[in-house]
C-alpha cells in the first residue's frame, strides 16, 4: 500500500468515526414517530393545552417560588409533600394521596384499563435542615438553594396537569403525576424503589423531569454503589498511649491501597469511577481517635464493571486493615462496612417507543435531542425493564447543589410543552 493510499484510508476512517460520533450525539427518530408526534401536535385539543402552558406561565413561576421556599431536606420532605398534594388537587387530579414512604401521587384516569404512565419530579433537595431557601430575584434570575433541582420539575408537573385538564383532553392510559422522595444522595432513590417494589401496582412507562436543557433524553442509568467504612480502635492520649493502633492511620493505608488498585482498573474499559467523598472521626489533635470513617462512591455505566470495582474496594479494605494490624502496632483495628447506596445500571433502548417519542417531540419543538446517561429516578424502572427516561427542565440554570443555585425562565414554557406532549403521546389520546 502506498503512502498516499494509507493517508486516504486514514482520512476515510476519520470521516466514518466522526459521522458515528455525530450520529450518537444527535439521535434520530424514525419517520413513524416523527409523523405520529406531528399529527398529535396538530390536534385542536393539544394545541389548546400547549397554549394553556403559555397562558399560565405566571402561575407556574409563582408555584416554583412557593415550593422552593418550603424546605425539603433529605428524609424530611413532609411539609413540601403536603403542599404539593394540595396543588395537585387544585390542578384537577381525580385522586391524590401520599404513600407509605412519602411519595405524592395524583391520578388522572384514562378511558381504557391497563396502561399506566408516570410524569415525575423529586421533592427532596440536598440542603440540610436550617438552610435559608428564600428566593431572591436579580433582574431575570431567581436565586435559591433547590430552585432548579428539582423544584422547577415539580412546578412543571403541576403545569402539565393544569393544561391537560383545562383543555379537557381524555387519554387512554391512566397518568400518575408524582412528586417523589429520596432522589438525592443517601436517599438512594428510595421513593421510586418503593413504587417498584415487589407486589406494587404496575407502572408501564416512566418519565422523570430533572436537570438539563430541553432536548435531554436520559435513557441510560448510571449505576453506583456507596459505602461507609468505619475503622475502630481503643483510642487514647497521643503521648501516653503512643504506639496504640490508630484508626486514622489505618484509614490512610486503606485509601492508598484502594486508590492504587482502583486506578489501575479504571484506566481502561468502559468508564468507571471511584471517589472518597467524606472523612470524619477523632476528638482532638492530641488524642488517638477511637473511630475514623469515610464515605466512598463508585460508579459505572456497566453493571459488571460496577460489581468488579465493588469487589476491588472490599478486597482493598480487608487487605489494608490486615497489613496495618500486622505492622507492629499495639492492639488492633476493626473494620465495619455499611452499604449506604445501591443504584442500578441499565438502558432503555434507543428504538424503544418512549425514547423514539422523546426524540420526535424534541424535534417537534426544534430542540436538539441528545441521549445522556445519569443517576436519576428513571434508573429504577430502567433496571427492571420498564421503559423510562429523564428529560430536562429547560430554561437556564446553574450552581446545582450549591447555596447560590440559580434559574432563569429563558423560554421555560417550551420544556413544559415538551413534557406535556410526550406524556400525552405515551398515554394515547382517547377519541
Tab-separated table of C-alpha atoms in Angstrom:
chain	number	residue	atom	x	y	z
A	1	UNK	CA	0.000	0.000	0.000
A	2	UNK	CA	1.417	3.384	-0.996
A	3	UNK	CA	1.813	6.297	1.388
A	4	UNK	CA	-0.927	8.195	-0.453
A	5	UNK	CA	-3.300	5.215	-0.193
A	6	UNK	CA	-2.567	4.867	3.538
A	7	UNK	CA	-3.349	8.534	4.112
A	8	UNK	CA	-6.573	8.176	2.104
A	9	UNK	CA	-7.700	5.182	4.158
A	10	UNK	CA	-6.862	7.008	7.386
A	11	UNK	CA	-8.815	10.066	6.252
A	12	UNK	CA	-11.810	7.860	5.366
A	13	UNK	CA	-11.695	6.216	8.794
A	14	UNK	CA	-11.636	9.629	10.453
A	15	UNK	CA	-14.704	10.675	8.467
A	16	UNK	CA	-16.528	7.447	9.342
A	17	UNK	CA	-15.695	7.781	13.041
A	18	UNK	CA	-16.717	11.443	13.043
A	19	UNK	CA	-20.051	10.532	11.467
A	20	UNK	CA	-20.612	7.800	14.049
A	21	UNK	CA	-19.925	10.225	16.894
A	22	UNK	CA	-22.216	12.798	15.316
A	23	UNK	CA	-24.991	10.218	14.923
A	24	UNK	CA	-24.722	9.297	18.587
A	25	UNK	CA	-24.770	12.928	19.720
A	26	UNK	CA	-27.863	13.752	17.649
A	27	UNK	CA	-30.133	10.686	17.698
A	28	UNK	CA	-32.790	10.309	15.050
A	29	UNK	CA	-36.398	9.198	15.440
A	30	UNK	CA	-37.952	7.041	12.736
A	31	UNK	CA	-40.419	8.564	10.280
A	32	UNK	CA	-43.223	6.693	12.051
A	33	UNK	CA	-42.695	8.529	15.346
A	34	UNK	CA	-41.960	11.903	13.785
A	35	UNK	CA	-45.214	11.572	11.864
A	36	UNK	CA	-47.094	10.437	14.988
A	37	UNK	CA	-45.952	13.447	17.024
A	38	UNK	CA	-46.612	15.908	14.202
A	39	UNK	CA	-50.142	14.562	13.813
A	40	UNK	CA	-50.748	14.621	17.567
A	41	UNK	CA	-49.440	18.171	17.899
A	42	UNK	CA	-51.808	19.404	15.206
A	43	UNK	CA	-54.949	18.339	17.091
A	44	UNK	CA	-57.072	21.232	18.300
A	45	UNK	CA	-57.244	19.985	21.913
A	46	UNK	CA	-53.474	19.526	22.056
A	47	UNK	CA	-52.903	22.999	20.621
A	48	UNK	CA	-55.238	24.324	23.310
A	49	UNK	CA	-53.251	22.553	26.047
A	50	UNK	CA	-49.957	23.901	24.711
A	51	UNK	CA	-51.378	27.425	24.691
A	52	UNK	CA	-52.576	26.983	28.267
A	53	UNK	CA	-48.957	26.323	29.294
A	54	UNK	CA	-48.081	29.785	27.957
A	55	UNK	CA	-51.180	31.435	29.460
A	56	UNK	CA	-50.488	30.135	32.995
A	57	UNK	CA	-46.761	30.850	32.953
A	58	UNK	CA	-47.027	33.440	35.740
A	59	UNK	CA	-48.872	30.857	37.874
A	60	UNK	CA	-46.145	28.309	37.167
A	61	UNK	CA	-43.453	30.766	38.225
A	62	UNK	CA	-45.381	31.519	41.422
A	63	UNK	CA	-45.668	27.787	42.100
A	64	UNK	CA	-41.912	27.486	41.641
A	65	UNK	CA	-41.174	30.200	44.202
A	66	UNK	CA	-43.763	28.887	46.663
A	67	UNK	CA	-42.422	25.328	46.594
A	68	UNK	CA	-38.769	26.394	46.668
A	69	UNK	CA	-39.357	28.304	49.901
A	70	UNK	CA	-40.702	25.155	51.605
A	71	UNK	CA	-37.597	23.302	52.847
A	72	UNK	CA	-37.271	19.666	51.770
A	73	UNK	CA	-34.051	18.357	53.374
A	74	UNK	CA	-33.058	14.735	52.841
A	75	UNK	CA	-35.581	12.431	54.571
A	76	UNK	CA	-37.641	15.450	55.667
A	77	UNK	CA	-39.827	16.232	52.672
A	78	UNK	CA	-43.161	16.038	54.528
A	79	UNK	CA	-44.125	19.738	54.592
A	80	UNK	CA	-43.365	20.226	50.912
A	81	UNK	CA	-45.166	16.964	50.120
A	82	UNK	CA	-48.351	18.168	51.818
A	83	UNK	CA	-48.299	21.396	49.813
A	84	UNK	CA	-47.587	19.563	46.569
A	85	UNK	CA	-50.531	17.277	47.320
A	86	UNK	CA	-52.887	20.251	47.674
A	87	UNK	CA	-51.533	21.753	44.450
A	88	UNK	CA	-52.222	18.528	42.530
A	89	UNK	CA	-55.753	18.567	43.927
A	90	UNK	CA	-56.239	22.201	42.877
A	91	UNK	CA	-54.866	21.354	39.428
A	92	UNK	CA	-57.646	18.810	38.957
A	93	UNK	CA	-56.225	15.376	39.780
A	94	UNK	CA	-59.087	12.959	40.425
A	95	UNK	CA	-57.423	11.358	43.431
A	96	UNK	CA	-54.286	12.371	45.330
A	97	UNK	CA	-52.547	10.539	48.141
A	98	UNK	CA	-49.246	10.272	49.994
A	99	UNK	CA	-47.899	6.727	50.183
A	100	UNK	CA	-46.051	4.913	52.984
A	101	UNK	CA	-42.649	6.490	52.283
A	102	UNK	CA	-43.880	10.000	51.431
A	103	UNK	CA	-44.341	9.998	47.642
A	104	UNK	CA	-47.174	12.271	46.487
A	105	UNK	CA	-49.267	10.619	43.777
A	106	UNK	CA	-52.019	12.242	41.734
A	107	UNK	CA	-54.183	10.080	39.482
A	108	UNK	CA	-55.843	11.136	36.246
A	109	UNK	CA	-57.884	8.210	34.968
A	110	UNK	CA	-57.763	7.087	31.348
A	111	UNK	CA	-60.585	5.633	29.282
A	112	UNK	CA	-59.004	2.200	28.940
A	113	UNK	CA	-57.938	-0.180	31.690
A	114	UNK	CA	-54.367	-1.407	31.764
A	115	UNK	CA	-51.609	1.017	30.907
A	116	UNK	CA	-50.178	3.446	33.484
A	117	UNK	CA	-47.877	6.345	32.533
A	118	UNK	CA	-45.941	8.422	35.088
A	119	UNK	CA	-44.764	12.032	34.960
A	120	UNK	CA	-42.429	12.576	37.919
A	121	UNK	CA	-40.186	15.122	39.633
A	122	UNK	CA	-38.497	14.737	43.012
A	123	UNK	CA	-39.453	16.604	46.169
A	124	UNK	CA	-36.159	16.467	48.054
A	125	UNK	CA	-33.136	18.749	47.847
A	126	UNK	CA	-29.568	18.149	49.033
A	127	UNK	CA	-29.627	21.001	51.545
A	128	UNK	CA	-29.663	20.279	55.293
A	129	UNK	CA	-32.294	21.412	57.726
A	130	UNK	CA	-31.956	25.097	58.574
A	131	UNK	CA	-30.726	26.206	55.138
A	132	UNK	CA	-32.161	29.560	54.078
A	133	UNK	CA	-34.263	28.764	50.997
A	134	UNK	CA	-35.696	32.247	50.463
A	135	UNK	CA	-35.929	33.087	46.769
A	136	UNK	CA	-34.279	36.318	45.684
A	137	UNK	CA	-34.565	37.896	42.247
A	138	UNK	CA	-31.894	39.903	40.482
A	139	UNK	CA	-33.015	41.038	37.062
A	140	UNK	CA	-34.480	37.977	35.374
A	141	UNK	CA	-32.580	35.489	37.568
A	142	UNK	CA	-34.046	33.588	40.532
A	143	UNK	CA	-31.615	32.539	43.266
A	144	UNK	CA	-32.281	29.942	45.966
A	145	UNK	CA	-31.000	26.515	47.023
A	146	UNK	CA	-33.074	23.966	45.097
A	147	UNK	CA	-34.696	26.474	42.719
A	148	UNK	CA	-33.789	24.257	39.791
A	149	UNK	CA	-33.002	20.825	41.225
A	150	UNK	CA	-35.706	19.773	41.262
A	151	UNK	CA	-38.318	22.308	42.318
A	152	UNK	CA	-38.648	23.530	38.756
A	153	UNK	CA	-39.531	19.958	37.818
A	154	UNK	CA	-42.337	19.932	40.393
A	155	UNK	CA	-43.762	23.175	39.012
A	156	UNK	CA	-43.666	21.654	35.522
A	157	UNK	CA	-45.621	18.582	36.651
A	158	UNK	CA	-48.324	20.840	38.114
A	159	UNK	CA	-48.443	22.954	34.927
A	160	UNK	CA	-48.798	19.878	32.703
A	161	UNK	CA	-51.740	18.604	34.752
A	162	UNK	CA	-53.435	22.028	34.675
A	163	UNK	CA	-53.046	22.257	30.901
A	164	UNK	CA	-54.425	18.769	30.239
A	165	UNK	CA	-57.462	19.447	32.411
A	166	UNK	CA	-58.150	22.941	31.047
A	167	UNK	CA	-58.047	21.548	27.509
A	168	UNK	CA	-60.310	18.667	28.601
A	169	UNK	CA	-58.107	16.043	26.991
A	170	UNK	CA	-59.041	12.405	27.519
A	171	UNK	CA	-56.267	9.817	27.477
A	172	UNK	CA	-56.414	6.062	27.007
A	173	UNK	CA	-53.927	5.289	29.781
A	174	UNK	CA	-54.036	6.375	33.395
A	175	UNK	CA	-51.495	9.105	34.176
A	176	UNK	CA	-49.843	9.391	37.583
A	177	UNK	CA	-48.404	12.817	38.437
A	178	UNK	CA	-45.783	12.149	41.108
A	179	UNK	CA	-43.617	14.122	43.493
A	180	UNK	CA	-41.155	11.521	44.739
A	181	UNK	CA	-38.962	11.437	47.847
A	182	UNK	CA	-35.354	10.405	48.327
A	183	UNK	CA	-33.813	11.029	44.911
A	184	UNK	CA	-30.738	12.835	46.189
A	185	UNK	CA	-27.639	11.445	47.912
A	186	UNK	CA	-28.286	8.990	50.715
A	187	UNK	CA	-31.969	8.986	49.787
A	188	UNK	CA	-30.743	6.411	47.266
A	189	UNK	CA	-33.868	6.679	45.062
A	190	UNK	CA	-35.938	5.314	47.939
A	191	UNK	CA	-39.197	6.839	46.697
A	192	UNK	CA	-39.036	5.167	43.290
A	193	UNK	CA	-37.658	1.938	44.760
A	194	UNK	CA	-40.807	1.815	46.875
A	195	UNK	CA	-43.045	2.355	43.848
A	196	UNK	CA	-41.384	-0.548	42.046
A	197	UNK	CA	-41.092	-2.954	44.974
A	198	UNK	CA	-42.456	-6.447	44.543
A	199	UNK	CA	-46.240	-6.609	44.730
A	200	UNK	CA	-46.739	-2.908	43.931
A	201	UNK	CA	-49.193	-1.702	41.283
A	202	UNK	CA	-47.895	-1.957	37.724
A	203	UNK	CA	-46.318	1.052	36.022
A	204	UNK	CA	-45.800	0.727	32.269
A	205	UNK	CA	-43.946	3.885	31.326
A	206	UNK	CA	-41.932	6.395	33.380
A	207	UNK	CA	-40.950	9.991	32.557
A	208	UNK	CA	-38.914	11.983	35.086
A	209	UNK	CA	-38.148	15.691	34.865
A	210	UNK	CA	-34.781	16.698	36.293
A	211	UNK	CA	-31.672	18.637	35.306
A	212	UNK	CA	-30.599	19.579	31.828
A	213	UNK	CA	-31.641	21.510	28.774
A	214	UNK	CA	-34.772	20.948	26.732
A	215	UNK	CA	-33.983	18.059	24.397
A	216	UNK	CA	-32.182	15.978	27.004
A	217	UNK	CA	-33.241	12.327	26.802
A	218	UNK	CA	-31.568	10.411	29.621
A	219	UNK	CA	-32.200	6.812	28.601
A	220	UNK	CA	-29.298	5.124	30.410
A	221	UNK	CA	-28.892	4.554	34.154
A	222	UNK	CA	-25.515	5.283	35.702
A	223	UNK	CA	-25.132	2.663	38.418
A	224	UNK	CA	-23.436	3.396	41.716
A	225	UNK	CA	-22.593	1.657	44.965
A	226	UNK	CA	-21.657	3.526	48.136
A	227	UNK	CA	-20.150	2.514	51.451
A	228	UNK	CA	-19.362	3.982	54.810
A	229	UNK	CA	-16.149	2.344	56.021
A	230	UNK	CA	-15.725	2.641	59.797
A	231	UNK	CA	-12.319	1.917	61.387
A	232	UNK	CA	-12.398	1.390	65.164
A	233	UNK	CA	-9.799	1.190	67.933
A	234	UNK	CA	-9.465	1.785	71.671
A	235	UNK	CA	-8.343	5.402	71.408
A	236	UNK	CA	-6.065	7.155	73.887
A	237	UNK	CA	-3.676	10.011	74.600
A	238	UNK	CA	-1.367	10.969	71.740
A	239	UNK	CA	1.677	10.855	74.070
A	240	UNK	CA	0.731	8.483	76.840
A	241	UNK	CA	-0.711	5.833	74.527
A	242	UNK	CA	1.689	6.382	71.639
A	243	UNK	CA	2.059	3.229	69.548
A	244	UNK	CA	-1.571	2.217	70.018
A	245	UNK	CA	-3.486	1.264	66.869
A	246	UNK	CA	-4.781	4.445	65.249
A	247	UNK	CA	-7.973	4.276	63.117
A	248	UNK	CA	-6.952	7.386	61.147
A	249	UNK	CA	-3.657	5.769	60.194
A	250	UNK	CA	-5.448	2.591	59.136
A	251	UNK	CA	-7.883	4.639	57.060
A	252	UNK	CA	-4.943	6.309	55.320
A	253	UNK	CA	-3.470	2.929	54.445
A	254	UNK	CA	-6.883	1.814	53.151
A	255	UNK	CA	-7.293	4.859	50.902
A	256	UNK	CA	-3.810	4.360	49.464
A	257	UNK	CA	-4.427	0.668	48.771
A	258	UNK	CA	-7.851	1.216	47.220
A	259	UNK	CA	-6.690	4.169	45.105
A	260	UNK	CA	-3.779	2.151	43.766
A	261	UNK	CA	-5.895	-0.871	42.801
A	262	UNK	CA	-8.897	1.115	41.557
A	263	UNK	CA	-6.790	3.482	39.445
A	264	UNK	CA	-5.334	0.554	37.558
A	265	UNK	CA	-8.773	-0.910	36.950
A	266	UNK	CA	-10.480	2.311	35.837
A	267	UNK	CA	-7.687	3.296	33.455
A	268	UNK	CA	-9.161	1.024	30.786
A	269	UNK	CA	-12.556	-0.288	29.681
A	270	UNK	CA	-15.990	1.389	29.902
A	271	UNK	CA	-15.906	4.443	32.138
A	272	UNK	CA	-15.919	3.575	35.834
A	273	UNK	CA	-15.199	5.996	38.681
A	274	UNK	CA	-14.392	5.977	42.394
A	275	UNK	CA	-14.304	8.727	44.981
A	276	UNK	CA	-13.675	9.147	48.699
A	277	UNK	CA	-16.188	11.910	49.326
A	278	UNK	CA	-16.269	12.384	53.097
A	279	UNK	CA	-13.961	11.597	56.004
A	280	UNK	CA	-14.585	12.039	59.729
A	281	UNK	CA	-13.731	10.964	63.262
A	282	UNK	CA	-11.450	11.883	66.141
A	283	UNK	CA	-11.928	14.037	69.240
A	284	UNK	CA	-8.881	16.341	69.454
A	285	UNK	CA	-5.452	16.934	67.979
A	286	UNK	CA	-3.775	15.265	70.962
A	287	UNK	CA	-5.976	12.185	71.076
A	288	UNK	CA	-5.617	8.898	69.239
A	289	UNK	CA	-9.118	8.513	67.789
A	290	UNK	CA	-11.317	5.580	68.699
A	291	UNK	CA	-13.112	5.830	65.351
A	292	UNK	CA	-12.409	7.025	61.828
A	293	UNK	CA	-14.753	6.792	58.861
A	294	UNK	CA	-15.006	7.561	55.185
A	295	UNK	CA	-17.790	7.506	52.614
A	296	UNK	CA	-16.931	6.072	49.217
A	297	UNK	CA	-18.818	6.348	45.920
A	298	UNK	CA	-18.204	4.071	42.903
A	299	UNK	CA	-20.000	4.393	39.557
A	300	UNK	CA	-20.078	2.689	36.182
A	301	UNK	CA	-22.118	2.534	33.010
A	302	UNK	CA	-21.683	-1.248	33.175
A	303	UNK	CA	-23.365	-3.451	35.789
A	304	UNK	CA	-20.488	-5.961	35.546
A	305	UNK	CA	-17.850	-3.257	35.951
A	306	UNK	CA	-19.701	-1.891	38.967
A	307	UNK	CA	-19.562	-5.333	40.603
A	308	UNK	CA	-15.867	-5.573	39.830
A	309	UNK	CA	-14.929	-2.161	41.281
A	310	UNK	CA	-17.073	-3.054	44.311
A	311	UNK	CA	-15.052	-6.261	44.771
A	312	UNK	CA	-11.798	-4.301	44.453
A	313	UNK	CA	-12.966	-1.926	47.186
A	314	UNK	CA	-13.916	-4.720	49.591
A	315	UNK	CA	-10.662	-6.601	48.984
A	316	UNK	CA	-8.615	-3.407	49.409
A	317	UNK	CA	-10.270	-2.582	52.726
A	318	UNK	CA	-9.617	-6.051	54.168
A	319	UNK	CA	-6.038	-6.110	52.908
A	320	UNK	CA	-5.264	-2.656	54.314
A	321	UNK	CA	-6.580	-3.472	57.779
A	322	UNK	CA	-4.747	-6.806	57.874
A	323	UNK	CA	-1.463	-5.194	56.824
A	324	UNK	CA	-1.856	-2.335	59.295
A	325	UNK	CA	-2.620	-4.697	62.177
A	326	UNK	CA	0.449	-6.777	61.263
A	327	UNK	CA	2.742	-3.726	61.190
A	328	UNK	CA	3.753	-3.908	64.859
A	329	UNK	CA	1.173	-1.565	66.390
A	330	UNK	CA	-0.348	-2.332	69.800
A	331	UNK	CA	-3.812	-3.882	69.796
A	332	UNK	CA	-5.738	-3.930	66.505
A	333	UNK	CA	-8.128	-2.028	64.298
A	334	UNK	CA	-11.533	-3.445	63.399
A	335	UNK	CA	-13.432	-2.544	60.254
A	336	UNK	CA	-17.178	-2.186	59.706
A	337	UNK	CA	-18.509	-1.699	56.181
A	338	UNK	CA	-22.014	-0.275	55.793
A	339	UNK	CA	-23.559	-0.065	52.327
A	340	UNK	CA	-25.259	3.327	52.121
A	341	UNK	CA	-26.177	3.407	48.441
A	342	UNK	CA	-27.007	0.997	45.651
A	343	UNK	CA	-28.219	2.347	42.314
A	344	UNK	CA	-28.503	0.052	39.292
A	345	UNK	CA	-27.176	0.364	35.760
A	346	UNK	CA	-29.208	-0.251	32.627
A	347	UNK	CA	-30.567	1.297	29.453
A	348	UNK	CA	-33.851	1.933	27.687
A	349	UNK	CA	-33.012	1.087	24.075
A	350	UNK	CA	-32.977	3.875	21.513
A	351	UNK	CA	-35.572	2.024	19.424
A	352	UNK	CA	-37.994	1.815	22.384
A	353	UNK	CA	-41.215	3.749	21.615
A	354	UNK	CA	-40.752	6.027	24.643
A	355	UNK	CA	-37.248	7.061	23.581
A	356	UNK	CA	-38.345	7.436	19.967
A	357	UNK	CA	-41.240	9.650	21.032
A	358	UNK	CA	-38.945	11.754	23.226
A	359	UNK	CA	-36.606	12.325	20.289
A	360	UNK	CA	-39.531	13.090	17.960
A	361	UNK	CA	-41.100	15.527	20.451
A	362	UNK	CA	-37.744	17.273	20.852
A	363	UNK	CA	-37.617	17.664	17.074
A	364	UNK	CA	-41.184	18.984	17.091
A	365	UNK	CA	-40.126	21.828	19.401
A	366	UNK	CA	-36.882	22.429	17.492
A	367	UNK	CA	-34.864	21.279	20.497
A	368	UNK	CA	-31.785	19.314	19.502
A	369	UNK	CA	-32.232	15.888	21.146
A	370	UNK	CA	-29.312	14.357	22.990
A	371	UNK	CA	-29.098	10.960	24.645
A	372	UNK	CA	-27.433	11.058	28.078
A	373	UNK	CA	-26.562	8.768	30.957
A	374	UNK	CA	-27.125	9.638	34.605
A	375	UNK	CA	-28.278	8.546	38.021
A	376	UNK	CA	-31.910	9.683	38.229
A	377	UNK	CA	-35.302	8.404	39.316
A	378	UNK	CA	-35.588	6.676	35.935
A	379	UNK	CA	-32.739	4.347	36.922
A	380	UNK	CA	-35.016	2.048	38.911
A	381	UNK	CA	-37.634	1.344	36.223
A	382	UNK	CA	-34.855	1.092	33.619
A	383	UNK	CA	-33.163	-1.628	35.681
A	384	UNK	CA	-36.458	-3.530	35.853
A	385	UNK	CA	-37.058	-3.412	32.121
A	386	UNK	CA	-39.771	-0.740	32.293
A	387	UNK	CA	-39.430	1.941	29.575
A	388	UNK	CA	-38.139	5.024	31.381
A	389	UNK	CA	-36.293	8.259	30.657
A	390	UNK	CA	-35.445	11.547	32.331
A	391	UNK	CA	-35.965	14.772	30.403
A	392	UNK	CA	-34.576	18.255	31.040
A	393	UNK	CA	-36.358	21.058	32.855
A	394	UNK	CA	-35.239	23.667	30.333
A	395	UNK	CA	-34.647	27.341	30.929
A	396	UNK	CA	-31.146	28.291	32.028
A	397	UNK	CA	-29.669	27.418	35.379
A	398	UNK	CA	-26.521	26.637	37.284
A	399	UNK	CA	-24.768	26.015	40.612
A	400	UNK	CA	-26.937	22.982	41.364
A	401	UNK	CA	-26.356	21.603	44.885
A	402	UNK	CA	-24.814	24.940	45.899
A	403	UNK	CA	-26.263	27.745	48.008
A	404	UNK	CA	-26.000	30.075	45.018
A	405	UNK	CA	-28.167	27.917	42.739
A	406	UNK	CA	-29.960	29.972	40.083
A	407	UNK	CA	-32.504	29.614	37.314
A	408	UNK	CA	-33.710	31.891	34.505
A	409	UNK	CA	-37.045	31.432	32.761
A	410	UNK	CA	-35.472	31.547	29.323
A	411	UNK	CA	-38.168	30.015	27.116
A	412	UNK	CA	-39.031	27.717	30.011
A	413	UNK	CA	-42.560	27.091	28.746
A	414	UNK	CA	-41.134	25.063	25.847
A	415	UNK	CA	-39.791	22.438	28.263
A	416	UNK	CA	-43.240	22.142	29.865
A	417	UNK	CA	-44.851	21.780	26.442
A	418	UNK	CA	-42.362	19.037	25.600
A	419	UNK	CA	-43.112	17.144	28.818
A	420	UNK	CA	-46.837	17.580	28.197
A	421	UNK	CA	-46.812	16.367	24.595
A	422	UNK	CA	-44.521	13.432	25.394
A	423	UNK	CA	-46.739	12.319	28.277
A	424	UNK	CA	-49.858	12.513	26.099
A	425	UNK	CA	-48.158	10.662	23.253
A	426	UNK	CA	-47.189	7.874	25.624
A	427	UNK	CA	-50.632	7.743	27.248
A	428	UNK	CA	-52.551	7.874	23.942
A	429	UNK	CA	-55.487	10.148	23.151
A	430	UNK	CA	-58.992	8.784	23.595
A	431	UNK	CA	-61.496	9.732	20.893
